[in-house]
Short mmCIF file of C-alpha atoms in Angstrom, two decimals:
data_model
loop_
_atom_site.label_atom_id
_atom_site.label_comp_id
_atom_site.label_asym_id
_atom_site.label_seq_id
_atom_site.Cartn_x
_atom_site.Cartn_y
_atom_site.Cartn_z
CA ALA A 12 -10.00 -76.34 -29.45
CA GLN A 13 -8.94 -74.28 -26.51
CA LYS A 14 -5.53 -74.96 -25.06
CA VAL A 15 -3.41 -73.62 -22.21
CA THR A 16 0.32 -74.30 -22.11
CA GLN A 17 2.53 -73.87 -19.07
CA ALA A 18 5.95 -74.80 -20.40
CA GLN A 19 7.67 -74.67 -17.01
CA THR A 20 6.95 -77.91 -15.18
CA GLU A 21 9.01 -77.05 -12.11
CA ILE A 22 10.78 -73.95 -10.86
CA SER A 23 13.00 -73.75 -7.82
CA VAL A 24 14.16 -70.42 -6.35
CA VAL A 25 15.70 -69.14 -3.18
CA GLU A 26 13.63 -66.96 -0.89
CA LYS A 27 13.47 -63.26 -1.88
CA GLU A 28 14.15 -63.99 -5.54
CA ASP A 29 11.62 -62.82 -8.12
CA VAL A 30 10.01 -65.54 -10.22
CA THR A 31 7.83 -65.43 -13.35
CA LEU A 32 5.44 -68.21 -14.33
CA ASP A 33 4.63 -68.39 -18.03
CA CYS A 34 1.26 -69.12 -19.60
CA VAL A 35 0.39 -69.27 -23.30
CA TYR A 36 -3.14 -69.91 -24.51
CA GLU A 37 -4.98 -70.72 -27.73
CA THR A 38 -8.58 -69.81 -28.45
CA ARG A 39 -10.81 -68.80 -31.36
CA ASP A 40 -13.14 -66.87 -29.07
CA THR A 41 -12.90 -63.08 -29.13
CA THR A 42 -14.33 -62.84 -25.63
CA TYR A 43 -12.71 -64.95 -22.98
CA TYR A 44 -11.34 -64.82 -19.46
CA LEU A 45 -8.00 -65.92 -18.09
CA PHE A 46 -7.43 -67.05 -14.52
CA TRP A 47 -4.57 -68.00 -12.25
CA TYR A 48 -5.15 -70.49 -9.43
CA LYS A 49 -2.77 -71.64 -6.71
CA GLN A 50 -2.82 -75.21 -5.36
CA PRO A 51 -0.86 -75.53 -2.09
CA PRO A 52 0.08 -78.95 -0.68
CA SER A 53 -3.32 -79.12 1.05
CA GLY A 54 -4.83 -79.62 -2.42
CA GLU A 55 -7.48 -76.93 -2.53
CA LEU A 56 -7.27 -74.64 -5.57
CA VAL A 57 -7.31 -70.98 -4.60
CA PHE A 58 -8.39 -68.27 -7.04
CA LEU A 59 -5.74 -65.54 -7.53
CA ILE A 60 -6.79 -63.35 -10.43
CA ARG A 61 -9.14 -63.03 -13.38
CA ARG A 62 -8.57 -60.96 -16.52
CA ASN A 63 -10.91 -60.51 -19.51
CA SER A 64 -9.78 -60.45 -23.12
CA PHE A 65 -10.52 -56.75 -23.54
CA ASP A 66 -8.48 -55.59 -20.57
CA GLU A 67 -4.75 -55.70 -21.26
CA GLN A 68 -3.91 -53.44 -18.36
CA ASN A 69 -1.33 -55.15 -16.23
CA GLU A 70 -2.02 -55.43 -12.54
CA ILE A 71 0.02 -55.41 -9.37
CA SER A 72 -1.35 -56.69 -6.10
CA GLY A 73 1.17 -56.70 -3.28
CA ARG A 74 3.97 -59.06 -4.28
CA TYR A 75 1.97 -60.43 -7.23
CA SER A 76 1.81 -58.94 -10.72
CA TRP A 77 0.31 -60.11 -13.99
CA ASN A 78 1.32 -59.36 -17.57
CA PHE A 79 -1.39 -59.99 -20.19
CA GLN A 80 -0.32 -59.63 -23.83
CA LYS A 81 -2.99 -60.47 -26.37
CA SER A 82 -0.53 -60.13 -29.29
CA THR A 83 1.48 -63.09 -28.00
CA SER A 84 -1.45 -64.89 -26.29
CA SER A 85 0.40 -64.84 -23.00
CA PHE A 86 -0.73 -64.25 -19.43
CA ASN A 87 2.34 -64.40 -17.21
CA PHE A 88 2.44 -64.20 -13.43
CA THR A 89 5.30 -62.76 -11.37
CA ILE A 90 5.97 -63.11 -7.66
CA THR A 91 8.32 -60.48 -6.30
CA ALA A 92 10.51 -61.27 -3.29
CA SER A 93 9.27 -64.86 -3.09
CA GLN A 94 8.59 -66.52 0.25
CA VAL A 95 8.56 -70.14 1.37
CA VAL A 96 4.76 -69.95 1.71
CA ASP A 97 4.53 -69.29 -2.03
CA SER A 98 5.55 -72.90 -2.66
CA ALA A 99 2.65 -74.50 -4.53
CA VAL A 100 1.46 -75.59 -7.95
CA TYR A 101 0.19 -72.67 -10.01
CA PHE A 102 -2.38 -73.19 -12.75
CA CYS A 103 -3.30 -70.89 -15.58
CA ALA A 104 -6.83 -71.39 -16.94
CA LEU A 105 -8.93 -70.16 -19.85
CA SER A 106 -12.69 -69.75 -19.78
CA GLU A 107 -14.34 -70.64 -23.07
CA THR A 108 -17.85 -70.10 -24.31
CA LYS A 109 -20.05 -73.13 -24.82
CA THR A 110 -23.57 -73.57 -26.06
CA SER A 111 -24.72 -73.32 -22.48
CA GLY A 112 -22.50 -71.44 -20.09
CA SER A 113 -18.74 -71.70 -20.11
CA ARG A 114 -15.93 -74.17 -19.48
CA LEU A 115 -12.61 -73.67 -17.71
CA THR A 116 -9.58 -75.25 -19.41
CA PHE A 117 -6.53 -75.62 -17.19
CA GLY A 118 -2.86 -75.82 -18.07
CA GLU A 119 -0.70 -78.60 -16.69
CA GLY A 120 0.56 -76.45 -13.84
CA THR A 121 3.96 -75.19 -12.67
CA GLN A 122 5.36 -76.53 -9.41
CA LEU A 123 7.07 -73.65 -7.62
CA THR A 124 9.44 -74.43 -4.76
CA VAL A 125 10.83 -71.56 -2.73
CA ASN A 126 13.77 -72.61 -0.61
CA PRO A 127 14.81 -70.76 2.55
CA GLU B 132 -18.72 -68.09 4.81
CA ALA B 133 -18.31 -71.85 4.60
CA GLY B 134 -16.41 -73.17 1.61
CA VAL B 135 -17.07 -76.15 -0.63
CA ALA B 136 -17.20 -79.33 1.42
CA GLN B 137 -16.25 -82.77 0.11
CA SER B 138 -16.13 -86.21 1.62
CA PRO B 139 -14.42 -88.51 2.02
CA ARG B 140 -10.96 -86.96 1.77
CA TYR B 141 -9.31 -90.26 0.92
CA LYS B 142 -10.58 -93.53 -0.49
CA ILE B 143 -8.77 -96.74 -1.40
CA ILE B 144 -10.63 -99.42 -3.33
CA GLU B 145 -9.86 -102.38 -5.54
CA LYS B 146 -10.55 -102.34 -9.24
CA ARG B 147 -14.08 -103.28 -10.22
CA GLN B 148 -15.45 -101.97 -6.93
CA SER B 149 -17.82 -99.02 -6.69
CA VAL B 150 -17.21 -95.69 -4.98
CA ALA B 151 -19.17 -92.50 -4.37
CA PHE B 152 -18.08 -88.98 -3.54
CA TRP B 153 -20.15 -86.23 -1.98
CA CYS B 154 -20.00 -82.48 -2.44
CA ASN B 155 -21.79 -79.60 -0.71
CA PRO B 156 -21.26 -76.31 -2.58
CA ILE B 157 -21.19 -72.80 -1.19
CA SER B 158 -24.66 -71.67 -0.22
CA GLY B 159 -26.39 -69.83 -3.05
CA HIS B 160 -24.09 -71.09 -5.79
CA ALA B 161 -26.19 -72.29 -8.70
CA THR B 162 -23.39 -73.94 -10.67
CA LEU B 163 -21.53 -77.03 -9.51
CA TYR B 164 -18.61 -78.76 -11.20
CA TRP B 165 -16.80 -82.07 -10.80
CA TYR B 166 -13.21 -82.27 -11.99
CA GLN B 167 -10.74 -85.13 -12.24
CA GLN B 168 -7.12 -84.25 -11.50
CA ILE B 169 -4.59 -86.95 -12.34
CA LEU B 170 -1.23 -86.61 -10.62
CA GLY B 171 0.96 -84.06 -12.38
CA GLN B 172 -1.87 -82.68 -14.54
CA GLY B 173 -4.36 -79.85 -14.41
CA PRO B 174 -7.98 -80.48 -13.44
CA LYS B 175 -10.23 -81.77 -16.22
CA LEU B 176 -13.96 -81.06 -16.15
CA LEU B 177 -16.14 -84.15 -15.84
CA ILE B 178 -19.58 -82.63 -15.43
CA GLN B 179 -21.23 -79.27 -14.82
CA PHE B 180 -24.63 -78.66 -13.24
CA GLN B 181 -26.73 -75.54 -13.34
CA ASN B 182 -29.08 -75.91 -10.38
CA ASN B 183 -30.21 -79.55 -10.73
CA GLY B 184 -29.76 -79.80 -14.49
CA VAL B 185 -26.72 -81.04 -16.40
CA VAL B 186 -25.26 -78.44 -18.78
CA ASP B 187 -22.06 -80.24 -19.79
CA ASP B 188 -21.17 -83.91 -19.37
CA SER B 189 -19.28 -84.29 -22.64
CA GLN B 190 -16.10 -85.44 -20.89
CA LEU B 191 -17.76 -87.80 -18.43
CA PRO B 192 -17.08 -91.52 -19.14
CA LYS B 193 -20.73 -92.42 -18.94
CA ASP B 194 -20.18 -96.16 -19.09
CA ARG B 195 -18.82 -96.07 -15.55
CA PHE B 196 -19.27 -92.56 -14.13
CA SER B 197 -22.54 -91.00 -13.04
CA ALA B 198 -23.44 -87.88 -11.12
CA GLU B 199 -26.54 -86.26 -9.76
CA ARG B 200 -27.52 -83.07 -8.03
CA LEU B 201 -30.93 -83.64 -6.58
CA LYS B 202 -32.67 -80.50 -5.28
CA GLY B 203 -29.96 -78.34 -6.82
CA VAL B 204 -27.67 -78.31 -3.78
CA ASP B 205 -25.56 -81.34 -2.80
CA SER B 206 -24.10 -83.58 -5.46
CA THR B 207 -22.72 -87.10 -5.64
CA LEU B 208 -20.31 -88.56 -8.18
CA LYS B 209 -20.19 -92.33 -8.57
CA ILE B 210 -17.78 -94.67 -10.29
CA GLN B 211 -18.97 -98.19 -11.02
CA PRO B 212 -16.89 -100.26 -11.66
CA ALA B 213 -13.59 -98.51 -10.97
CA LYS B 214 -10.49 -99.02 -13.10
CA LEU B 215 -6.85 -98.49 -12.21
CA GLU B 216 -6.74 -95.35 -14.38
CA ASP B 217 -9.44 -93.73 -12.24
CA SER B 218 -6.85 -93.12 -9.53
CA ALA B 219 -6.89 -89.34 -9.18
CA VAL B 220 -8.10 -86.47 -7.04
CA TYR B 221 -11.75 -85.62 -7.62
CA LEU B 222 -12.42 -81.94 -7.09
CA CYS B 223 -15.77 -80.31 -6.63
CA ALA B 224 -16.20 -76.61 -7.35
CA SER B 225 -19.06 -74.15 -7.30
CA SER B 226 -19.76 -70.69 -8.66
CA LEU B 227 -22.58 -68.18 -8.54
CA GLY B 228 -23.37 -68.86 -12.19
CA GLY B 229 -21.93 -70.47 -15.28
CA ALA B 230 -20.85 -67.28 -17.05
CA LEU B 231 -17.36 -66.79 -18.50
CA TYR B 232 -16.23 -64.49 -15.72
CA ASN B 233 -17.49 -66.45 -12.74
CA GLU B 234 -14.65 -67.56 -10.51
CA GLN B 235 -14.93 -71.10 -9.25
CA PHE B 236 -14.42 -72.02 -5.61
CA PHE B 237 -12.88 -75.43 -5.05
CA GLY B 238 -13.22 -77.98 -2.30
CA PRO B 239 -10.26 -79.91 -0.81
CA GLY B 240 -10.85 -82.88 -3.11
CA THR B 241 -11.14 -86.64 -2.63
CA ARG B 242 -8.00 -88.62 -3.36
CA LEU B 243 -8.98 -91.96 -4.89
CA THR B 244 -6.55 -94.85 -5.15
CA VAL B 245 -7.63 -97.88 -7.17
CA LEU B 246 -5.56 -101.00 -6.54
#
């Protein structure tokens, strides 16, 4: 069965610190996609990034960067120079193949609090 | 472009009562999902529709939960009768299709409290 583990339940940092959110996944599929979503206090999940299993190139987008390592089944997310507005719950998710279509399996989430 | 709409935003009921949630997906999105998110946990898929057909309801407690997507657009999720453990946020999401790579767009959710 597919599984996503986010070992960090809560992280608290001071503004301008860098912070890395860890994600480890398990799957038997050779083709899969990994996602990161952000859930601010308003409750609506917001898509951040998608990465497929054949693309291990790391990506930087502004203050965000992602490190995908297939050898360790990890897909970590780093926020550089964190801001108070980054405070939210962050979810890592894995898209698995089913008989018809696909299913998204979420981790338990990491609550990030950025203090001024 | 309008996002996924859900109503109501909040609902409080007593156990054994019935409740229904409504979702309007993004225009043109063929795939619609209902998730249950219990406090402190990640969302768990309840049911997935492709147009007006069900493609995955394996995690839907069918003795009390039901969902429909008539005409392949709006959808309703019903709980009858509700139990205390149904207290959660119910999220609706939509995507262009059901492929592995399709990102899902989420609505604001309905927070259900069962007393």
